[in-house]
mmCIF file of C-alpha atoms in Angstrom:
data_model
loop_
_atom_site.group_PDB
_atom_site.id
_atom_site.type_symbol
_atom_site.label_atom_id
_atom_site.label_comp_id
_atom_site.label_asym_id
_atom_site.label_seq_id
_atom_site.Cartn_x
_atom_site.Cartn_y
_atom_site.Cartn_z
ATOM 1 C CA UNK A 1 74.400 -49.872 11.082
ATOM 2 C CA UNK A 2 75.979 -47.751 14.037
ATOM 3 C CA UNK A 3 76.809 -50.571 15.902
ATOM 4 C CA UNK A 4 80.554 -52.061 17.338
ATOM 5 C CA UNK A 5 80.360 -55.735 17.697
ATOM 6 C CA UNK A 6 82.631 -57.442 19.779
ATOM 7 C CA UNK A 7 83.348 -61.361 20.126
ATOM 8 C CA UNK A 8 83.207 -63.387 22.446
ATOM 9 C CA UNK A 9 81.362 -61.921 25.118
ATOM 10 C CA UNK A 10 82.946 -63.732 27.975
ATOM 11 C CA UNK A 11 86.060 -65.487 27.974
ATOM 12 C CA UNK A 12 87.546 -67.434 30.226
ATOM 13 C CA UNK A 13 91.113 -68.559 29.315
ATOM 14 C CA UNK A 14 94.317 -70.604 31.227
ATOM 15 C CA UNK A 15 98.222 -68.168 31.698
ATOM 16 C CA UNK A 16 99.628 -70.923 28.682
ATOM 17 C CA UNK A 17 96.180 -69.980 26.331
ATOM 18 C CA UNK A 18 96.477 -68.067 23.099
ATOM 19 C CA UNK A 19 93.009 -66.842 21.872
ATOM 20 C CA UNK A 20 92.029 -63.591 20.162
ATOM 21 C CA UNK A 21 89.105 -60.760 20.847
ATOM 22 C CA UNK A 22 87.289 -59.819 17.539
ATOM 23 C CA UNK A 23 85.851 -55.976 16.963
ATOM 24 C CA UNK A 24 84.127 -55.101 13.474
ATOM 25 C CA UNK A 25 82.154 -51.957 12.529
ATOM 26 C CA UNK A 26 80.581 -51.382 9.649
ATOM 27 C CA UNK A 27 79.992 -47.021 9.650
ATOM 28 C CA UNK A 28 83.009 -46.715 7.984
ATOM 29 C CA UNK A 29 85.451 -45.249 10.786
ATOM 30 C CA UNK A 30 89.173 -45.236 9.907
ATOM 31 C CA UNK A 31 89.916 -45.311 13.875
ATOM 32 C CA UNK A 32 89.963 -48.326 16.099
ATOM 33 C CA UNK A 33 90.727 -48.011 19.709
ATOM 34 C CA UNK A 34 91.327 -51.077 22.373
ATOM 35 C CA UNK A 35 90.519 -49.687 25.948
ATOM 36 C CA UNK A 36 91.148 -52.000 29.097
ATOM 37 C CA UNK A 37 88.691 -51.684 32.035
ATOM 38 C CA UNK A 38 88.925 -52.968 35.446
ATOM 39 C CA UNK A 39 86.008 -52.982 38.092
ATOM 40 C CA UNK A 40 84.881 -49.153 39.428
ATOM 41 C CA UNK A 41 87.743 -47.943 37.323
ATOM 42 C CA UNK A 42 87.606 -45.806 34.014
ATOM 43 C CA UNK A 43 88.238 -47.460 30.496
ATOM 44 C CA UNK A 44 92.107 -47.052 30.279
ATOM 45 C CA UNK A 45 93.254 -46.638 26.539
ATOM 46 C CA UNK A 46 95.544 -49.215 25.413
ATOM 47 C CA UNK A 47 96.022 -48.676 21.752
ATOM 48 C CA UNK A 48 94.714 -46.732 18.469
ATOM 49 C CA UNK A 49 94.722 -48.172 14.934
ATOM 50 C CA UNK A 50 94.196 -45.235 12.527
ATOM 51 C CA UNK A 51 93.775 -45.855 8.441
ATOM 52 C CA UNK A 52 94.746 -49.295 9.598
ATOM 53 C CA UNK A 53 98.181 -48.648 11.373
ATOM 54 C CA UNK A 54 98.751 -48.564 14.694
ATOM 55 C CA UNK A 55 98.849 -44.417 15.756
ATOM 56 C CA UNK A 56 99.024 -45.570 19.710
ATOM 57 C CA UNK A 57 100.405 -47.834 21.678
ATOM 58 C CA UNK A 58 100.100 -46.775 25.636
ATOM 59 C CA UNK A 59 102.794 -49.191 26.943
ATOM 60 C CA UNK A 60 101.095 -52.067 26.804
ATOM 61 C CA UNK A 61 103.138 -55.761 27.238
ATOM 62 C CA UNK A 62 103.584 -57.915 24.633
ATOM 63 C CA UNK A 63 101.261 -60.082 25.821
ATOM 64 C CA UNK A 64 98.673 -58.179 24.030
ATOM 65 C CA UNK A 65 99.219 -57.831 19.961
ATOM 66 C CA UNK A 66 96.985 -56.079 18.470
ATOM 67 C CA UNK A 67 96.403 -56.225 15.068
ATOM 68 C CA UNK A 68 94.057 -54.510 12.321
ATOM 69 C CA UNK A 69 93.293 -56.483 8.881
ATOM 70 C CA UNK A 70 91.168 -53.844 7.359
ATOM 71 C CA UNK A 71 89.644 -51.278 7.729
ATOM 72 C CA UNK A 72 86.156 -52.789 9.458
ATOM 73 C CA UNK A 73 87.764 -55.108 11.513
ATOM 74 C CA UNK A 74 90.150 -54.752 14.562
ATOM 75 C CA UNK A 75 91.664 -58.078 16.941
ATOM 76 C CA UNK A 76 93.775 -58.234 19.722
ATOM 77 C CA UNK A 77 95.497 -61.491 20.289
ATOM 78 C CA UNK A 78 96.273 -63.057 23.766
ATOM 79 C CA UNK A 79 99.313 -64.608 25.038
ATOM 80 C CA UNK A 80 100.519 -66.119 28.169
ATOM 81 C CA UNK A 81 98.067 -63.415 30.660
ATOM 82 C CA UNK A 82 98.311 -62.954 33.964
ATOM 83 C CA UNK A 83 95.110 -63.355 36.250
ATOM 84 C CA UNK A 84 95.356 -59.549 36.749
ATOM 85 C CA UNK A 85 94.704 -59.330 33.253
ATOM 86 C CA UNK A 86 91.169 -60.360 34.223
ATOM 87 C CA UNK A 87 89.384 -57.124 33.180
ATOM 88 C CA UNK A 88 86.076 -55.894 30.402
ATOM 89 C CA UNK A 89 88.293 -55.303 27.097
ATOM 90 C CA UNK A 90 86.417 -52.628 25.069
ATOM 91 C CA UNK A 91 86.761 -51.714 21.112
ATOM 92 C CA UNK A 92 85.658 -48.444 20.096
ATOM 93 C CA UNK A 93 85.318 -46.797 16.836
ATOM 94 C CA UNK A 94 85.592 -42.793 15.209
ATOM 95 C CA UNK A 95 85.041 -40.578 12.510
ATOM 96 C CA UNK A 96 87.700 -38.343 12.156
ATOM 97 C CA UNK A 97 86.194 -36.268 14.151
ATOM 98 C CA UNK A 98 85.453 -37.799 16.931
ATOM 99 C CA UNK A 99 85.884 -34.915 18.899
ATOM 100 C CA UNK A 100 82.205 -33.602 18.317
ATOM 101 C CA UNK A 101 80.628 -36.905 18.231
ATOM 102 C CA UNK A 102 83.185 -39.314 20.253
ATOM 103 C CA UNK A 103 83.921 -42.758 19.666
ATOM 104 C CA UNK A 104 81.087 -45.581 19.407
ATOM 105 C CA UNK A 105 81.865 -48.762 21.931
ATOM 106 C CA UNK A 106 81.122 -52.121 21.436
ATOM 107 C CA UNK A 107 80.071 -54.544 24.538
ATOM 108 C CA UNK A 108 82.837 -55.660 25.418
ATOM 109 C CA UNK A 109 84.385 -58.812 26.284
ATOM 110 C CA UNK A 110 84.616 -59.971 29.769
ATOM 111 C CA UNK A 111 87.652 -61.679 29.899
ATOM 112 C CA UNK A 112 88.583 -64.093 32.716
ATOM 113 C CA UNK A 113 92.367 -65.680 33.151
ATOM 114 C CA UNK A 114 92.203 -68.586 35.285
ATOM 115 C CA UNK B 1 98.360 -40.191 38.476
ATOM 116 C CA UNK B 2 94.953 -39.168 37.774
ATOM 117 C CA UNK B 3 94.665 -36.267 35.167
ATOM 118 C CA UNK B 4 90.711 -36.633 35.216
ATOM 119 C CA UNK B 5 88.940 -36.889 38.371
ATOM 120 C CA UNK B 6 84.943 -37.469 39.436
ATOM 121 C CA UNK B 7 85.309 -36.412 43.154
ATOM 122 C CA UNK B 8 81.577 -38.134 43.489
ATOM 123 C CA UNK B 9 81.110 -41.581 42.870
ATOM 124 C CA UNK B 10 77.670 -41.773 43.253
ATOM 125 C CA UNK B 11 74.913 -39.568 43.286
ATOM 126 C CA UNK B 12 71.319 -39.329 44.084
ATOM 127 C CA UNK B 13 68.727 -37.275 42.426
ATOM 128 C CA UNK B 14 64.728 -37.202 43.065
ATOM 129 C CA UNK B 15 62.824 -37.741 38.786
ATOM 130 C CA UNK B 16 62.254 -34.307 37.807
ATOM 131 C CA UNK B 17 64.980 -32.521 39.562
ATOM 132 C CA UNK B 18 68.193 -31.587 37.486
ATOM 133 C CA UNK B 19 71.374 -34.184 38.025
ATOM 134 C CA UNK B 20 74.255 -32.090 37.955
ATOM 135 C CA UNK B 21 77.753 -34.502 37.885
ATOM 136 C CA UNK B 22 81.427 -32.734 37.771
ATOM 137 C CA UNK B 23 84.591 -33.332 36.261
ATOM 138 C CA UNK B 24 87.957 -31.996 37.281
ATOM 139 C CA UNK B 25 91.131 -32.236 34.885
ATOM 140 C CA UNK B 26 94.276 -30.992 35.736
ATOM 141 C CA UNK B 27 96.074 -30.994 31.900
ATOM 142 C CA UNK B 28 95.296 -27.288 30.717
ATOM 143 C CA UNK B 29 96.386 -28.455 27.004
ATOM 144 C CA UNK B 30 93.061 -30.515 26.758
ATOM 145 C CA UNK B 31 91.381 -29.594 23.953
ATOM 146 C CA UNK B 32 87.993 -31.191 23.915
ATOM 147 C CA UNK B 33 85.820 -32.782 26.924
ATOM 148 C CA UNK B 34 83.039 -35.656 26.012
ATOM 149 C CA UNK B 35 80.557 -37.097 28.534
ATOM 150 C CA UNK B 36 79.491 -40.797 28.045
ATOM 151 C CA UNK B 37 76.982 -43.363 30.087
ATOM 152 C CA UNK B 38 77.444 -46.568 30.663
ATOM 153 C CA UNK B 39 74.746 -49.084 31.485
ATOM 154 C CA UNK B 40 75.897 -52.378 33.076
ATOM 155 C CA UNK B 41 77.294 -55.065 30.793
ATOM 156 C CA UNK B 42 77.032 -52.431 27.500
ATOM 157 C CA UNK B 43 79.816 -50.372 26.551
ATOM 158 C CA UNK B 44 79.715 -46.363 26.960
ATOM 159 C CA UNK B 45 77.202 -44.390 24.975
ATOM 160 C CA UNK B 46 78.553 -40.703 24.051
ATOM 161 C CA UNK B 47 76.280 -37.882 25.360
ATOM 162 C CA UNK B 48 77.412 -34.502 24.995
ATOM 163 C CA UNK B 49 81.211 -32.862 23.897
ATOM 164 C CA UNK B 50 82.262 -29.540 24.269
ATOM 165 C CA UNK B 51 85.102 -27.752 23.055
ATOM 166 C CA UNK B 52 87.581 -26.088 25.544
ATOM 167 C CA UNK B 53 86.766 -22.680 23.442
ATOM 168 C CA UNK B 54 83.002 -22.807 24.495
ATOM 169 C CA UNK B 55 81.793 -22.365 28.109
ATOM 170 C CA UNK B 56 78.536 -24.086 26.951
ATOM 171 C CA UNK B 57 77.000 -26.460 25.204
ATOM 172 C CA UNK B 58 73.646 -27.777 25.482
ATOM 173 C CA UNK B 59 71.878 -30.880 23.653
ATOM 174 C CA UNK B 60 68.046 -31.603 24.855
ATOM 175 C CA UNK B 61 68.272 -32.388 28.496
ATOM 176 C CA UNK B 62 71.598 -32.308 28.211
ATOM 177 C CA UNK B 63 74.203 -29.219 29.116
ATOM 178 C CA UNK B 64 77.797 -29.372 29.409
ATOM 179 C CA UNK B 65 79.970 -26.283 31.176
ATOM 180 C CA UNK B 66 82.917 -25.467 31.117
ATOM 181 C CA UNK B 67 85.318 -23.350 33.221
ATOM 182 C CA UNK B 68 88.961 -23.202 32.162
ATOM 183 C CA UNK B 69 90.376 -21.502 34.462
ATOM 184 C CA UNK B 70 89.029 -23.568 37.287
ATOM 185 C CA UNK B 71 89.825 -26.489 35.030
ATOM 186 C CA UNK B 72 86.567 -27.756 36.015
ATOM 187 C CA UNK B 73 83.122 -29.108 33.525
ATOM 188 C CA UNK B 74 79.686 -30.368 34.610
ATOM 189 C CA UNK B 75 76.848 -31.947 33.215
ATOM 190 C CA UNK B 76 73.087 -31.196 34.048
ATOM 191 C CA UNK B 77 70.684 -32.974 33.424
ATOM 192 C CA UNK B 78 66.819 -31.302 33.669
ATOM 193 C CA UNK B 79 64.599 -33.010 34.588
ATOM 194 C CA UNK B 80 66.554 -35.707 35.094
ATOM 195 C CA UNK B 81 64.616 -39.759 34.487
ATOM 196 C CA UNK B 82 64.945 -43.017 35.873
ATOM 197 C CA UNK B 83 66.313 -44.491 32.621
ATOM 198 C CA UNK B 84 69.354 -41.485 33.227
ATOM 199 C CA UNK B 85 70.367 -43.911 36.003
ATOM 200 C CA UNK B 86 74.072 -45.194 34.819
ATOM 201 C CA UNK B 87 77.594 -44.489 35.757
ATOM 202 C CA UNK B 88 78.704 -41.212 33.597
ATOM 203 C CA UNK B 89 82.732 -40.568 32.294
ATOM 204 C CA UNK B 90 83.667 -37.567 31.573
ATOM 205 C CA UNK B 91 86.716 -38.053 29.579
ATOM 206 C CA UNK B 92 89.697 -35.282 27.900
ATOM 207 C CA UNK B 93 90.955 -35.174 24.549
ATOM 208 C CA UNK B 94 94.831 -35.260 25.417
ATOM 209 C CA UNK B 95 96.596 -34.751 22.712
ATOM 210 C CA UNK B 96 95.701 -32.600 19.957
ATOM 211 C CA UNK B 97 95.524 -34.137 16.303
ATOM 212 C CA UNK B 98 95.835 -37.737 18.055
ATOM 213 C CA UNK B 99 92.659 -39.941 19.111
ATOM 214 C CA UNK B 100 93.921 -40.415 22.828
ATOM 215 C CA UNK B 101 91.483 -39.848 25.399
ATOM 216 C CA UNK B 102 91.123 -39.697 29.039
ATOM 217 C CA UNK B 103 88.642 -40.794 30.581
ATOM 218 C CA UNK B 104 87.339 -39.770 34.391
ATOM 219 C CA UNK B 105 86.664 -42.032 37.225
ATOM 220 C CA UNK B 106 82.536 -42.199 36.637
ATOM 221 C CA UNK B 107 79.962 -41.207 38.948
ATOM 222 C CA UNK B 108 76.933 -43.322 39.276
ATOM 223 C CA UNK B 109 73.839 -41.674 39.000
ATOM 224 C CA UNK B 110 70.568 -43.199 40.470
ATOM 225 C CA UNK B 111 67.458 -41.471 39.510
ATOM 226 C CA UNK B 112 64.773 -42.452 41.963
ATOM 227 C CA UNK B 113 61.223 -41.963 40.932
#
């Protein structure tokens, strides 16, 4: 299994909404990454769960909580968004070393706030 | 403040010919440079890496240089396909023993048959 599955795939949510984005890998990487991406623009990192903590956090509002329950699994719950929130939210995963064989993405969810 | 820039956002390339797409970072602590695709609607694939000791490393089809001191990479691609056609990211290893990357601007590469 060397996949990253992400839930939903599209999302479309109201600026009072709470809902959460669901990542789980099964290849037995002890890194998690959230990356933001907006149209014609490179996948910005937003934070990095490593052995289950949380190793980055770029500065991201509150409005986005990530959180990591174990080691396969990685959410990031939604709160009050702005419509320029609107963007594909990406989970990746890595070995260790990732540097040599880099991080496996998921889908992504395009997420829409209304 | 863009530490990883594709100059070219697109780029055309006849099948057969070799697809060459540059990167240029500004950060001369980066440690390690990775090249990804992306199709539409799927989430980057990883291609190639190479370490910022190497000047070269080659996979297949695929061969990533680098030149420090110009602070510049490319990747070629020979012969290039139409299924090649995607937007490619280079992206930087920022910050050694951390996972943080940073990832280019993409070009787009159409391979016309």
């Amino acid at each position: 299994d060397t996949e990253v599955t992400q839930t939903p795939k599209h999302l479309v949510m109201g600026m009072t909404n709470k809902k959460s984005l669901k990542c789980e890998q099964h290849m037995g990487h002890r890194a998690m990454y959230w990356y933001k991406q907006k149209a014609k623009k490179p996948p910005e990192l937003m934070f990095v769960y490593s052995y289950e903590k949380l190793s980055i956090n770029e500065s991201v509002p509150s409005r986005f909580s990530p959180e990591c329950p174990n080691s396969s699994l990685l959410n990031l719950h939604l709160h009050a968004l702005q419509p320029e929130d609107s963007a594909l939210y990406l989970c990746a995963s890595s070995h260790q070393k990732a540097l040599k064989k880099g991080a496996f993405f998921g889908q992504g969810t395009r997420l829409t706030v209304v | 403040d863009q530490q990883v820039k594709q100059n070219s956002p697109s780029l055309s390339v006849q099948e057969g010919r070799i697809s060459i797409l540059n990167c240029d970072y500004t950060n001369s602590m980066f440690d390690y440079f990775l090249w990804y695709k992306k199709y539409p609607a799927e989430g980057p694939t990883f291609l190639i890496s190479i370490s910022s000791i190497k000047d070269k490393n080659e996979d297949g089809r695929f061969t990533v240089f680098l030149n420090k001191s110009a602070k510049h990479l490319s990747l070629h691609i020979v012969p290039s396909q139409p299924g090649d056609s995607a937007v490619y990211f280079c992206a930087a290893h920022a910050l050694s023993g951390t996972y943080k990357y940073i990832f280019g601007t993409g070009t787009r590469l159409k391979v016309l048959a």
